[in-house]
Every structure is written in structure tokens, then in C-alpha cells.
Amino acid sequence: MPHLDTCLGILRRLIAKGDPTQVPLAERAIDEYWEATLPGARKSGLRVIQQDVFAQLSAVIGDRRTFAEAVNSYIEKKLRE
């Protein structure tokens, strides 16, 4: 679970800042989690990350909310792969 915890930490910090120029960093954190995780556990772990993003999404406004929505969209894209 260290990759999951690392990804969650990065995403939480980035969402807290809400800087739209940092979306590629969030995508990279998700991609690194994806690559470092066994194929059978990728989607379930990504759903855990998505739940955390949803929790933050409901608690933030403005740029932070927009950032969290972008992160969630990227997660949805990865889940469809």
C-alpha cells in the first residue's frame, strides 16, 4: 500500500493548492501508482483514490473544486482502460 498512500498524499496536497497548471503532476502521480501496482489490484486501488478525491471535492470550492474534478476525470479515464 505504500504506492497508494504516496499517491493519496500527492493528490491531497495538489487539490489543496488548486493550481490548474499542476494537473499534469496529479496525472503523473496516478500513472505512477498504476504502473507500480499489480494489475489485479489497480482498479480497486484507484477506486479508493477516487473516493478520497470525492471527499475532497465535496469540501472545496473554486479552483480547488475544478482541480479535484479534473483529477476525478482522469481517474475515470484510467478505470475505463
PDB file of C-alpha atoms in Angstrom:
ATOM      1  CA  MET A   1       0.000   0.000   0.000  1.00  0.00           C
ATOM      2  CA  PRO A   2       2.896   2.452   0.024  1.00  0.00           C
ATOM      3  CA  HIS A   3       2.157   3.435  -3.576  1.00  0.00           C
ATOM      4  CA  LEU A   4      -1.476   4.075  -2.717  1.00  0.00           C
ATOM      5  CA  ASP A   5      -0.546   6.210   0.294  1.00  0.00           C
ATOM      6  CA  THR A   6       2.013   8.148  -1.738  1.00  0.00           C
ATOM      7  CA  CYS A   7      -0.499   8.863  -4.491  1.00  0.00           C
ATOM      8  CA  LEU A   8      -3.151   9.937  -1.987  1.00  0.00           C
ATOM      9  CA  GLY A   9      -0.725  12.293  -0.274  1.00  0.00           C
ATOM     10  CA  ILE A  10       0.338  13.908  -3.520  1.00  0.00           C
ATOM     11  CA  LEU A  11      -3.233  14.350  -4.730  1.00  0.00           C
ATOM     12  CA  ARG A  12      -4.392  15.815  -1.415  1.00  0.00           C
ATOM     13  CA  ARG A  13      -1.610  18.404  -1.476  1.00  0.00           C
ATOM     14  CA  LEU A  14      -2.267  19.312  -5.098  1.00  0.00           C
ATOM     15  CA  ILE A  15      -6.021  19.616  -4.597  1.00  0.00           C
ATOM     16  CA  ALA A  16      -5.426  21.799  -1.529  1.00  0.00           C
ATOM     17  CA  LYS A  17      -3.427  24.190  -3.725  1.00  0.00           C
ATOM     18  CA  GLY A  18      -5.864  24.031  -6.629  1.00  0.00           C
ATOM     19  CA  ASP A  19      -3.312  25.260  -9.175  1.00  0.00           C
ATOM     20  CA  PRO A  20      -4.582  24.202 -12.620  1.00  0.00           C
ATOM     21  CA  THR A  21      -1.045  24.177 -14.005  1.00  0.00           C
ATOM     22  CA  GLN A  22      -0.310  21.262 -11.660  1.00  0.00           C
ATOM     23  CA  VAL A  23      -2.852  18.860 -13.197  1.00  0.00           C
ATOM     24  CA  PRO A  24      -0.044  17.037 -15.060  1.00  0.00           C
ATOM     25  CA  LEU A  25       1.585  16.305 -11.677  1.00  0.00           C
ATOM     26  CA  ALA A  26      -1.647  14.744 -10.443  1.00  0.00           C
ATOM     27  CA  GLU A  27      -1.899  12.670 -13.605  1.00  0.00           C
ATOM     28  CA  ARG A  28       1.691  11.556 -13.180  1.00  0.00           C
ATOM     29  CA  ALA A  29       1.033  10.501  -9.573  1.00  0.00           C
ATOM     30  CA  ILE A  30      -1.931   8.424 -10.754  1.00  0.00           C
ATOM     31  CA  ASP A  31       0.100   6.921 -13.598  1.00  0.00           C
ATOM     32  CA  GLU A  32       2.965   6.049 -11.245  1.00  0.00           C
ATOM     33  CA  TYR A  33       0.533   4.372  -8.857  1.00  0.00           C
ATOM     34  CA  TRP A  34      -0.938   2.447 -11.808  1.00  0.00           C
ATOM     35  CA  GLU A  35       2.444   1.236 -13.040  1.00  0.00           C
ATOM     36  CA  ALA A  36       3.716   0.283  -9.577  1.00  0.00           C
ATOM     37  CA  THR A  37       0.619  -1.730  -8.667  1.00  0.00           C
ATOM     38  CA  LEU A  38      -0.087  -5.312  -9.637  1.00  0.00           C
ATOM     39  CA  PRO A  39      -2.636  -5.493 -12.467  1.00  0.00           C
ATOM     40  CA  GLY A  40      -5.229  -7.278 -10.330  1.00  0.00           C
ATOM     41  CA  ALA A  41      -5.204  -4.545  -7.697  1.00  0.00           C
ATOM     42  CA  ARG A  42      -5.004  -1.456  -9.901  1.00  0.00           C
ATOM     43  CA  LYS A  43      -8.686  -0.693 -10.354  1.00  0.00           C
ATOM     44  CA  SER A  44      -9.692  -1.361  -6.754  1.00  0.00           C
ATOM     45  CA  GLY A  45      -6.886   0.867  -5.503  1.00  0.00           C
ATOM     46  CA  LEU A  46      -7.817   3.550  -7.995  1.00  0.00           C
ATOM     47  CA  ARG A  47     -11.382   3.439  -6.687  1.00  0.00           C
ATOM     48  CA  VAL A  48     -10.037   4.040  -3.165  1.00  0.00           C
ATOM     49  CA  ILE A  49      -8.153   7.056  -4.500  1.00  0.00           C
ATOM     50  CA  GLN A  50     -11.291   8.227  -6.278  1.00  0.00           C
ATOM     51  CA  GLN A  51     -13.309   8.020  -3.047  1.00  0.00           C
ATOM     52  CA  ASP A  52     -10.730  10.244  -1.374  1.00  0.00           C
ATOM     53  CA  VAL A  53     -10.927  12.710  -4.261  1.00  0.00           C
ATOM     54  CA  PHE A  54     -14.749  12.708  -3.953  1.00  0.00           C
ATOM     55  CA  ALA A  55     -14.456  13.520  -0.252  1.00  0.00           C
ATOM     56  CA  GLN A  56     -12.230  16.469  -1.048  1.00  0.00           C
ATOM     57  CA  LEU A  57     -14.418  17.503  -3.977  1.00  0.00           C
ATOM     58  CA  SER A  58     -17.402  17.934  -1.695  1.00  0.00           C
ATOM     59  CA  ALA A  59     -15.375  20.020   0.758  1.00  0.00           C
ATOM     60  CA  VAL A  60     -13.720  22.541  -1.566  1.00  0.00           C
ATOM     61  CA  ILE A  61     -14.795  25.385  -3.849  1.00  0.00           C
ATOM     62  CA  GLY A  62     -13.407  27.412  -6.706  1.00  0.00           C
ATOM     63  CA  ASP A  63     -10.087  26.411  -8.223  1.00  0.00           C
ATOM     64  CA  ARG A  64      -9.696  23.555  -5.766  1.00  0.00           C
ATOM     65  CA  ARG A  65     -13.006  22.067  -6.844  1.00  0.00           C
ATOM     66  CA  THR A  66     -12.117  22.447 -10.516  1.00  0.00           C
ATOM     67  CA  PHE A  67      -8.786  20.746  -9.852  1.00  0.00           C
ATOM     68  CA  ALA A  68     -10.458  17.868  -7.994  1.00  0.00           C
ATOM     69  CA  GLU A  69     -12.929  17.453 -10.868  1.00  0.00           C
ATOM     70  CA  ALA A  70     -10.017  17.240 -13.331  1.00  0.00           C
ATOM     71  CA  VAL A  71      -8.361  14.587 -11.158  1.00  0.00           C
ATOM     72  CA  ASN A  72     -11.597  12.627 -10.971  1.00  0.00           C
ATOM     73  CA  SER A  73     -11.991  12.794 -14.761  1.00  0.00           C
ATOM     74  CA  TYR A  74      -8.510  11.393 -15.197  1.00  0.00           C
ATOM     75  CA  ILE A  75      -9.258   8.586 -12.752  1.00  0.00           C
ATOM     76  CA  GLU A  76     -12.432   7.761 -14.691  1.00  0.00           C
ATOM     77  CA  LYS A  77     -10.369   7.593 -17.869  1.00  0.00           C
ATOM     78  CA  LYS A  78      -7.882   5.190 -16.243  1.00  0.00           C
ATOM     79  CA  LEU A  79     -10.703   2.993 -14.949  1.00  0.00           C
ATOM     80  CA  ARG A  80     -12.076   2.640 -18.483  1.00  0.00           C
ATOM     81  CA  GLU A  81      -8.723   1.398 -19.810  1.00  0.00           C
TER      82      GLU A  81
END
